[in-house]
Amino acid sequence: MLVFLLLCSVTGLLLMDHRKDAEDDQELNKAILEMLHIDKLSASHQSKPHPYMRRIYHRLDSLEAPDFGGSDGTLVQSFRSVVAGPHRAPPGWIWFNVSSLNPSMLVAELVLFRKTLHPRPISVTVTLHSVTGSLGAQTESPALEERLLTLDQRPSSGYDVFDVSTVLAEKPLGVVGFQLRYTDESGSLVLHEALTQSLYCLNRGALSEPLLVLYQAPPPRA
């Protein structure tokens, strides 16, 4: 009985020490972030960080701020794709609800995980288009970006990242949608949802679903 009581006492002390260490680490991490003036946000429905966001957070945490007093830090906000767009929205678009967007955001990126590779060095020209809308009215923008994709090579990060900062000029911005259009052999732009679905992971709730990442300042680079 005496040995049992001693073991319980030692175990209790060890658990208290672990809890204290964890609390100390949490306070230290919080103090470091406050010192670096880094504030990181993600959409409220996200239970786990998106794999791409984990990379962004790691880069932010590894940045060295030589002047803590003069550093404004970097505010990052991310939105995962939603199932459907606004009322009467065109089908075949990748939609994001950005109604909780921080107005200080200056840079926006559409992040798509490239999920397949073609066995031969085939290239395809893709043009990215966007739709913005609120209260049932949508406005389609001119092409945001045109890019040549090589289908037998995946980007080093695994993601195709498109600069979509121009959508931030629309006010108010409640919903934004994106669509990829491809150039056929005659040079005409065509819609090809099957190609988009075969190239990218578009399933909402998947590990690498589409992501819209916004920055208050130019994003950190590897």
PDB file of C-alpha atoms in Angstrom:
ATOM      1  CA  MET A   1       0.000   0.000   0.000  1.00  0.00           C
ATOM      2  CA  LEU A   2       2.825   2.382   0.873  1.00  0.00           C
ATOM      3  CA  VAL A   3       4.570   1.685  -2.436  1.00  0.00           C
ATOM      4  CA  PHE A   4       1.288   2.238  -4.300  1.00  0.00           C
ATOM      5  CA  LEU A   5       0.767   5.594  -2.584  1.00  0.00           C
ATOM      6  CA  LEU A   6       4.325   6.633  -3.401  1.00  0.00           C
ATOM      7  CA  LEU A   7       3.855   5.700  -7.076  1.00  0.00           C
ATOM      8  CA  CYS A   8       0.605   7.669  -7.252  1.00  0.00           C
ATOM      9  CA  SER A   9       2.306  10.664  -5.683  1.00  0.00           C
ATOM     10  CA  VAL A  10       5.245  10.550  -8.129  1.00  0.00           C
ATOM     11  CA  THR A  11       2.908  10.101 -11.112  1.00  0.00           C
ATOM     12  CA  GLY A  12       0.820  13.058 -10.014  1.00  0.00           C
ATOM     13  CA  LEU A  13       3.911  15.245  -9.684  1.00  0.00           C
ATOM     14  CA  LEU A  14       5.122  14.237 -13.161  1.00  0.00           C
ATOM     15  CA  LEU A  15       1.731  15.037 -14.717  1.00  0.00           C
ATOM     16  CA  MET A  16       1.730  18.430 -13.015  1.00  0.00           C
ATOM     17  CA  ASP A  17       5.229  19.121 -14.360  1.00  0.00           C
ATOM     18  CA  HIS A  18       4.156  18.157 -17.914  1.00  0.00           C
ATOM     19  CA  ARG A  19       1.105  20.399 -17.735  1.00  0.00           C
ATOM     20  CA  LYS A  20       3.221  23.268 -16.423  1.00  0.00           C
ATOM     21  CA  ASP A  21       5.796  22.767 -19.197  1.00  0.00           C
ATOM     22  CA  ALA A  22       3.027  22.729 -21.842  1.00  0.00           C
ATOM     23  CA  GLU A  23       1.508  25.916 -20.428  1.00  0.00           C
ATOM     24  CA  ASP A  24       4.941  27.569 -20.319  1.00  0.00           C
ATOM     25  CA  ASP A  25       5.605  26.571 -23.946  1.00  0.00           C
ATOM     26  CA  GLN A  26       2.226  27.941 -25.025  1.00  0.00           C
ATOM     27  CA  GLU A  27       2.864  31.250 -23.272  1.00  0.00           C
ATOM     28  CA  LEU A  28       6.364  31.438 -24.774  1.00  0.00           C
ATOM     29  CA  ASN A  29       5.041  30.806 -28.287  1.00  0.00           C
ATOM     30  CA  LYS A  30       2.356  33.446 -27.780  1.00  0.00           C
ATOM     31  CA  ALA A  31       4.956  35.936 -26.542  1.00  0.00           C
ATOM     32  CA  ILE A  32       7.195  35.252 -29.550  1.00  0.00           C
ATOM     33  CA  LEU A  33       4.335  35.804 -32.004  1.00  0.00           C
ATOM     34  CA  GLU A  34       3.353  39.027 -30.262  1.00  0.00           C
ATOM     35  CA  MET A  35       6.963  40.182 -30.358  1.00  0.00           C
ATOM     36  CA  LEU A  36       7.142  39.453 -34.093  1.00  0.00           C
ATOM     37  CA  HIS A  37       3.770  41.152 -34.638  1.00  0.00           C
ATOM     38  CA  ILE A  38       2.536  38.132 -36.564  1.00  0.00           C
ATOM     39  CA  ASP A  39      -1.177  37.461 -36.570  1.00  0.00           C
ATOM     40  CA  LYS A  40      -2.398  34.431 -38.468  1.00  0.00           C
ATOM     41  CA  LEU A  41      -6.036  33.750 -39.326  1.00  0.00           C
ATOM     42  CA  SER A  42      -7.828  30.888 -41.034  1.00  0.00           C
ATOM     43  CA  ALA A  43     -11.464  30.274 -41.855  1.00  0.00           C
ATOM     44  CA  SER A  44     -13.474  29.428 -38.763  1.00  0.00           C
ATOM     45  CA  HIS A  45     -14.776  26.099 -40.105  1.00  0.00           C
ATOM     46  CA  GLN A  46     -11.260  24.677 -40.549  1.00  0.00           C
ATOM     47  CA  SER A  47     -10.513  22.084 -37.902  1.00  0.00           C
ATOM     48  CA  LYS A  48      -7.026  21.383 -39.278  1.00  0.00           C
ATOM     49  CA  PRO A  49      -4.710  23.662 -41.286  1.00  0.00           C
ATOM     50  CA  HIS A  50      -4.603  23.040 -45.019  1.00  0.00           C
ATOM     51  CA  PRO A  51      -1.230  21.465 -46.036  1.00  0.00           C
ATOM     52  CA  TYR A  52      -0.373  24.582 -48.044  1.00  0.00           C
ATOM     53  CA  MET A  53      -1.173  26.817 -45.059  1.00  0.00           C
ATOM     54  CA  ARG A  54       1.147  24.771 -42.858  1.00  0.00           C
ATOM     55  CA  ARG A  55       3.935  25.699 -45.287  1.00  0.00           C
ATOM     56  CA  ILE A  56       2.964  29.380 -45.091  1.00  0.00           C
ATOM     57  CA  TYR A  57       2.847  29.314 -41.287  1.00  0.00           C
ATOM     58  CA  HIS A  58       6.247  27.627 -41.168  1.00  0.00           C
ATOM     59  CA  ARG A  59       7.748  30.326 -43.391  1.00  0.00           C
ATOM     60  CA  LEU A  60       6.228  33.071 -41.264  1.00  0.00           C
ATOM     61  CA  ASP A  61       7.525  31.517 -38.061  1.00  0.00           C
ATOM     62  CA  SER A  62      11.024  31.185 -39.550  1.00  0.00           C
ATOM     63  CA  LEU A  63      11.249  34.828 -40.635  1.00  0.00           C
ATOM     64  CA  GLU A  64      13.721  36.949 -38.728  1.00  0.00           C
ATOM     65  CA  ALA A  65      12.525  40.403 -37.774  1.00  0.00           C
ATOM     66  CA  PRO A  66      15.590  42.628 -37.253  1.00  0.00           C
ATOM     67  CA  ASP A  67      13.506  45.506 -35.912  1.00  0.00           C
ATOM     68  CA  PHE A  68      10.726  44.214 -33.686  1.00  0.00           C
ATOM     69  CA  GLY A  69       9.520  47.710 -32.833  1.00  0.00           C
ATOM     70  CA  GLY A  70       9.058  48.740 -36.446  1.00  0.00           C
ATOM     71  CA  SER A  71       7.637  45.479 -37.770  1.00  0.00           C
ATOM     72  CA  ASP A  72       3.991  45.516 -38.757  1.00  0.00           C
ATOM     73  CA  GLY A  73       3.987  41.774 -39.341  1.00  0.00           C
ATOM     74  CA  THR A  74       2.037  39.780 -41.877  1.00  0.00           C
ATOM     75  CA  LEU A  75      -1.664  39.041 -41.704  1.00  0.00           C
ATOM     76  CA  VAL A  76      -2.715  35.881 -43.560  1.00  0.00           C
ATOM     77  CA  GLN A  77      -6.267  34.716 -44.159  1.00  0.00           C
ATOM     78  CA  SER A  78      -7.403  31.615 -46.019  1.00  0.00           C
ATOM     79  CA  PHE A  79     -10.707  30.324 -47.365  1.00  0.00           C
ATOM     80  CA  ARG A  80     -11.554  26.813 -48.473  1.00  0.00           C
ATOM     81  CA  SER A  81     -13.864  26.157 -51.409  1.00  0.00           C
ATOM     82  CA  VAL A  82     -17.624  25.875 -50.957  1.00  0.00           C
ATOM     83  CA  VAL A  83     -20.044  23.441 -52.575  1.00  0.00           C
ATOM     84  CA  ALA A  84     -22.104  25.925 -54.576  1.00  0.00           C
ATOM     85  CA  GLY A  85     -21.936  29.517 -55.679  1.00  0.00           C
ATOM     86  CA  PRO A  86     -24.547  32.247 -55.290  1.00  0.00           C
ATOM     87  CA  HIS A  87     -28.096  32.043 -56.664  1.00  0.00           C
ATOM     88  CA  ARG A  88     -28.175  31.632 -60.467  1.00  0.00           C
ATOM     89  CA  ALA A  89     -24.390  31.349 -60.584  1.00  0.00           C
ATOM     90  CA  PRO A  90     -22.855  29.703 -63.672  1.00  0.00           C
ATOM     91  CA  PRO A  91     -21.966  26.016 -63.139  1.00  0.00           C
ATOM     92  CA  GLY A  92     -18.464  24.596 -63.334  1.00  0.00           C
ATOM     93  CA  TRP A  93     -16.754  27.235 -61.204  1.00  0.00           C
ATOM     94  CA  ILE A  94     -14.669  26.890 -58.020  1.00  0.00           C
ATOM     95  CA  TRP A  95     -16.415  29.036 -55.406  1.00  0.00           C
ATOM     96  CA  PHE A  96     -15.271  30.741 -52.214  1.00  0.00           C
ATOM     97  CA  ASN A  97     -17.338  32.605 -49.637  1.00  0.00           C
ATOM     98  CA  VAL A  98     -15.162  35.580 -48.674  1.00  0.00           C
ATOM     99  CA  SER A  99     -17.792  37.600 -46.815  1.00  0.00           C
ATOM    100  CA  SER A 100     -15.503  37.646 -43.746  1.00  0.00           C
ATOM    101  CA  LEU A 101     -12.536  38.963 -45.743  1.00  0.00           C
ATOM    102  CA  ASN A 102     -10.305  41.381 -43.860  1.00  0.00           C
ATOM    103  CA  PRO A 103     -10.382  44.689 -45.794  1.00  0.00           C
ATOM    104  CA  SER A 104      -6.631  45.200 -45.359  1.00  0.00           C
ATOM    105  CA  MET A 105      -5.763  42.301 -47.674  1.00  0.00           C
ATOM    106  CA  LEU A 106      -3.705  43.295 -50.729  1.00  0.00           C
ATOM    107  CA  VAL A 107      -2.592  40.017 -52.316  1.00  0.00           C
ATOM    108  CA  ALA A 108      -4.700  36.977 -53.213  1.00  0.00           C
ATOM    109  CA  GLU A 109      -3.619  33.571 -54.507  1.00  0.00           C
ATOM    110  CA  LEU A 110      -5.654  30.648 -55.815  1.00  0.00           C
ATOM    111  CA  VAL A 111      -3.976  27.399 -54.777  1.00  0.00           C
ATOM    112  CA  LEU A 112      -4.795  24.185 -56.659  1.00  0.00           C
ATOM    113  CA  PHE A 113      -3.186  20.809 -55.981  1.00  0.00           C
ATOM    114  CA  ARG A 114      -2.023  19.119 -59.196  1.00  0.00           C
ATOM    115  CA  LYS A 115      -3.061  15.512 -58.693  1.00  0.00           C
ATOM    116  CA  THR A 116      -2.125  13.734 -61.951  1.00  0.00           C
ATOM    117  CA  LEU A 117       0.800  13.511 -64.321  1.00  0.00           C
ATOM    118  CA  HIS A 118       0.671  12.589 -68.002  1.00  0.00           C
ATOM    119  CA  PRO A 119       3.280  10.003 -69.080  1.00  0.00           C
ATOM    120  CA  ARG A 120       4.271  12.134 -72.101  1.00  0.00           C
ATOM    121  CA  PRO A 121       5.553  15.756 -72.196  1.00  0.00           C
ATOM    122  CA  ILE A 122       2.239  17.325 -73.198  1.00  0.00           C
ATOM    123  CA  SER A 123       1.591  21.005 -72.582  1.00  0.00           C
ATOM    124  CA  VAL A 124      -1.695  22.866 -72.384  1.00  0.00           C
ATOM    125  CA  THR A 125      -2.397  26.582 -72.239  1.00  0.00           C
ATOM    126  CA  VAL A 126      -4.807  27.497 -69.459  1.00  0.00           C
ATOM    127  CA  THR A 127      -6.543  30.827 -68.864  1.00  0.00           C
ATOM    128  CA  LEU A 128      -7.952  31.656 -65.436  1.00  0.00           C
ATOM    129  CA  HIS A 129     -11.202  33.622 -65.208  1.00  0.00           C
ATOM    130  CA  SER A 130     -13.066  34.898 -62.165  1.00  0.00           C
ATOM    131  CA  VAL A 131     -16.563  35.890 -61.127  1.00  0.00           C
ATOM    132  CA  THR A 132     -17.329  38.116 -58.167  1.00  0.00           C
ATOM    133  CA  GLY A 133     -20.734  38.682 -56.707  1.00  0.00           C
ATOM    134  CA  SER A 134     -22.950  39.664 -53.827  1.00  0.00           C
ATOM    135  CA  LEU A 135     -26.721  39.737 -53.328  1.00  0.00           C
ATOM    136  CA  GLY A 136     -27.333  37.570 -56.392  1.00  0.00           C
ATOM    137  CA  ALA A 137     -25.447  39.701 -58.937  1.00  0.00           C
ATOM    138  CA  GLN A 138     -22.282  38.328 -60.543  1.00  0.00           C
ATOM    139  CA  THR A 139     -19.628  40.114 -62.558  1.00  0.00           C
ATOM    140  CA  GLU A 140     -17.154  38.193 -64.729  1.00  0.00           C
ATOM    141  CA  SER A 141     -13.697  39.677 -65.061  1.00  0.00           C
ATOM    142  CA  PRO A 142     -11.296  39.562 -68.012  1.00  0.00           C
ATOM    143  CA  ALA A 143      -8.757  36.737 -67.916  1.00  0.00           C
ATOM    144  CA  LEU A 144      -6.646  36.956 -64.764  1.00  0.00           C
ATOM    145  CA  GLU A 145      -3.726  34.902 -65.994  1.00  0.00           C
ATOM    146  CA  GLU A 146      -2.648  32.750 -68.920  1.00  0.00           C
ATOM    147  CA  ARG A 147      -0.176  29.961 -68.284  1.00  0.00           C
ATOM    148  CA  LEU A 148       1.401  27.045 -70.112  1.00  0.00           C
ATOM    149  CA  LEU A 149       1.128  23.852 -68.039  1.00  0.00           C
ATOM    150  CA  THR A 150       3.462  20.936 -68.692  1.00  0.00           C
ATOM    151  CA  LEU A 151       1.427  17.886 -67.756  1.00  0.00           C
ATOM    152  CA  ASP A 152       4.321  15.459 -67.208  1.00  0.00           C
ATOM    153  CA  GLN A 153       5.907  17.707 -64.533  1.00  0.00           C
ATOM    154  CA  ARG A 154       4.373  18.710 -61.231  1.00  0.00           C
ATOM    155  CA  PRO A 155       5.387  21.969 -59.491  1.00  0.00           C
ATOM    156  CA  SER A 156       7.976  21.461 -56.751  1.00  0.00           C
ATOM    157  CA  SER A 157       5.388  22.292 -54.082  1.00  0.00           C
ATOM    158  CA  GLY A 158       2.761  20.084 -55.711  1.00  0.00           C
ATOM    159  CA  TYR A 159       0.481  23.117 -56.133  1.00  0.00           C
ATOM    160  CA  ASP A 160      -0.277  25.463 -59.013  1.00  0.00           C
ATOM    161  CA  VAL A 161      -0.548  28.954 -57.526  1.00  0.00           C
ATOM    162  CA  PHE A 162      -2.305  31.702 -59.499  1.00  0.00           C
ATOM    163  CA  ASP A 163      -2.110  35.388 -58.617  1.00  0.00           C
ATOM    164  CA  VAL A 164      -5.725  36.577 -58.365  1.00  0.00           C
ATOM    165  CA  SER A 165      -5.131  39.837 -56.491  1.00  0.00           C
ATOM    166  CA  THR A 166      -7.222  41.829 -58.978  1.00  0.00           C
ATOM    167  CA  VAL A 167     -10.437  40.325 -57.561  1.00  0.00           C
ATOM    168  CA  LEU A 168      -9.829  42.330 -54.387  1.00  0.00           C
ATOM    169  CA  ALA A 169     -10.653  45.522 -56.285  1.00  0.00           C
ATOM    170  CA  GLU A 170     -14.340  44.527 -56.356  1.00  0.00           C
ATOM    171  CA  LYS A 171     -16.317  46.020 -53.460  1.00  0.00           C
ATOM    172  CA  PRO A 172     -18.252  44.676 -51.705  1.00  0.00           C
ATOM    173  CA  LEU A 173     -16.842  41.193 -52.174  1.00  0.00           C
ATOM    174  CA  GLY A 174     -19.041  38.398 -50.847  1.00  0.00           C
ATOM    175  CA  VAL A 175     -18.485  35.465 -53.195  1.00  0.00           C
ATOM    176  CA  VAL A 176     -15.762  34.802 -55.744  1.00  0.00           C
ATOM    177  CA  GLY A 177     -15.552  32.014 -58.304  1.00  0.00           C
ATOM    178  CA  PHE A 178     -12.769  30.809 -60.601  1.00  0.00           C
ATOM    179  CA  GLN A 179     -12.778  28.786 -63.803  1.00  0.00           C
ATOM    180  CA  LEU A 180      -9.983  27.341 -65.919  1.00  0.00           C
ATOM    181  CA  ARG A 181     -10.354  27.541 -69.697  1.00  0.00           C
ATOM    182  CA  TYR A 182      -8.030  25.822 -72.137  1.00  0.00           C
ATOM    183  CA  THR A 183      -6.767  26.606 -75.634  1.00  0.00           C
ATOM    184  CA  ASP A 184      -7.543  24.008 -78.276  1.00  0.00           C
ATOM    185  CA  GLU A 185      -5.477  23.263 -81.399  1.00  0.00           C
ATOM    186  CA  SER A 186      -7.129  26.086 -83.350  1.00  0.00           C
ATOM    187  CA  GLY A 187      -6.183  28.611 -80.663  1.00  0.00           C
ATOM    188  CA  SER A 188      -9.743  29.069 -79.378  1.00  0.00           C
ATOM    189  CA  LEU A 189     -10.562  29.065 -75.687  1.00  0.00           C
ATOM    190  CA  VAL A 190     -12.732  26.130 -74.657  1.00  0.00           C
ATOM    191  CA  LEU A 191     -14.363  25.024 -71.426  1.00  0.00           C
ATOM    192  CA  HIS A 192     -13.311  21.577 -70.326  1.00  0.00           C
ATOM    193  CA  GLU A 193     -14.450  20.733 -66.802  1.00  0.00           C
ATOM    194  CA  ALA A 194     -13.332  17.126 -67.186  1.00  0.00           C
ATOM    195  CA  LEU A 195      -9.756  18.265 -67.788  1.00  0.00           C
ATOM    196  CA  THR A 196      -9.841  20.526 -64.722  1.00  0.00           C
ATOM    197  CA  GLN A 197     -11.192  17.679 -62.602  1.00  0.00           C
ATOM    198  CA  SER A 198      -8.512  15.300 -63.860  1.00  0.00           C
ATOM    199  CA  LEU A 199      -5.707  17.816 -63.291  1.00  0.00           C
ATOM    200  CA  TYR A 200      -6.648  19.112 -59.842  1.00  0.00           C
ATOM    201  CA  CYS A 201      -8.043  17.982 -56.520  1.00  0.00           C
ATOM    202  CA  LEU A 202     -11.374  19.844 -56.380  1.00  0.00           C
ATOM    203  CA  ASN A 203     -13.229  17.873 -53.704  1.00  0.00           C
ATOM    204  CA  ARG A 204     -14.321  20.033 -50.778  1.00  0.00           C
ATOM    205  CA  GLY A 205     -13.129  18.465 -47.541  1.00  0.00           C
ATOM    206  CA  ALA A 206     -10.223  16.650 -49.209  1.00  0.00           C
ATOM    207  CA  LEU A 207      -6.737  17.029 -47.764  1.00  0.00           C
ATOM    208  CA  SER A 208      -5.655  19.359 -50.580  1.00  0.00           C
ATOM    209  CA  GLU A 209      -8.912  20.998 -51.667  1.00  0.00           C
ATOM    210  CA  PRO A 210      -8.823  24.364 -53.489  1.00  0.00           C
ATOM    211  CA  LEU A 211      -7.698  27.221 -51.292  1.00  0.00           C
ATOM    212  CA  LEU A 212      -7.852  30.998 -51.564  1.00  0.00           C
ATOM    213  CA  VAL A 213      -5.005  32.583 -49.602  1.00  0.00           C
ATOM    214  CA  LEU A 214      -4.854  36.315 -48.905  1.00  0.00           C
ATOM    215  CA  TYR A 215      -2.030  38.431 -47.535  1.00  0.00           C
ATOM    216  CA  GLN A 216      -1.844  41.873 -46.017  1.00  0.00           C
ATOM    217  CA  ALA A 217       1.657  42.209 -47.491  1.00  0.00           C
ATOM    218  CA  PRO A 218       3.506  40.321 -50.263  1.00  0.00           C
ATOM    219  CA  PRO A 219       3.648  36.645 -49.244  1.00  0.00           C
ATOM    220  CA  PRO A 220       6.825  35.026 -47.903  1.00  0.00           C
ATOM    221  CA  ARG A 221       8.761  32.983 -50.416  1.00  0.00           C
ATOM    222  CA  ALA A 222      10.869  29.891 -49.882  1.00  0.00           C
TER     223      ALA A 222
END
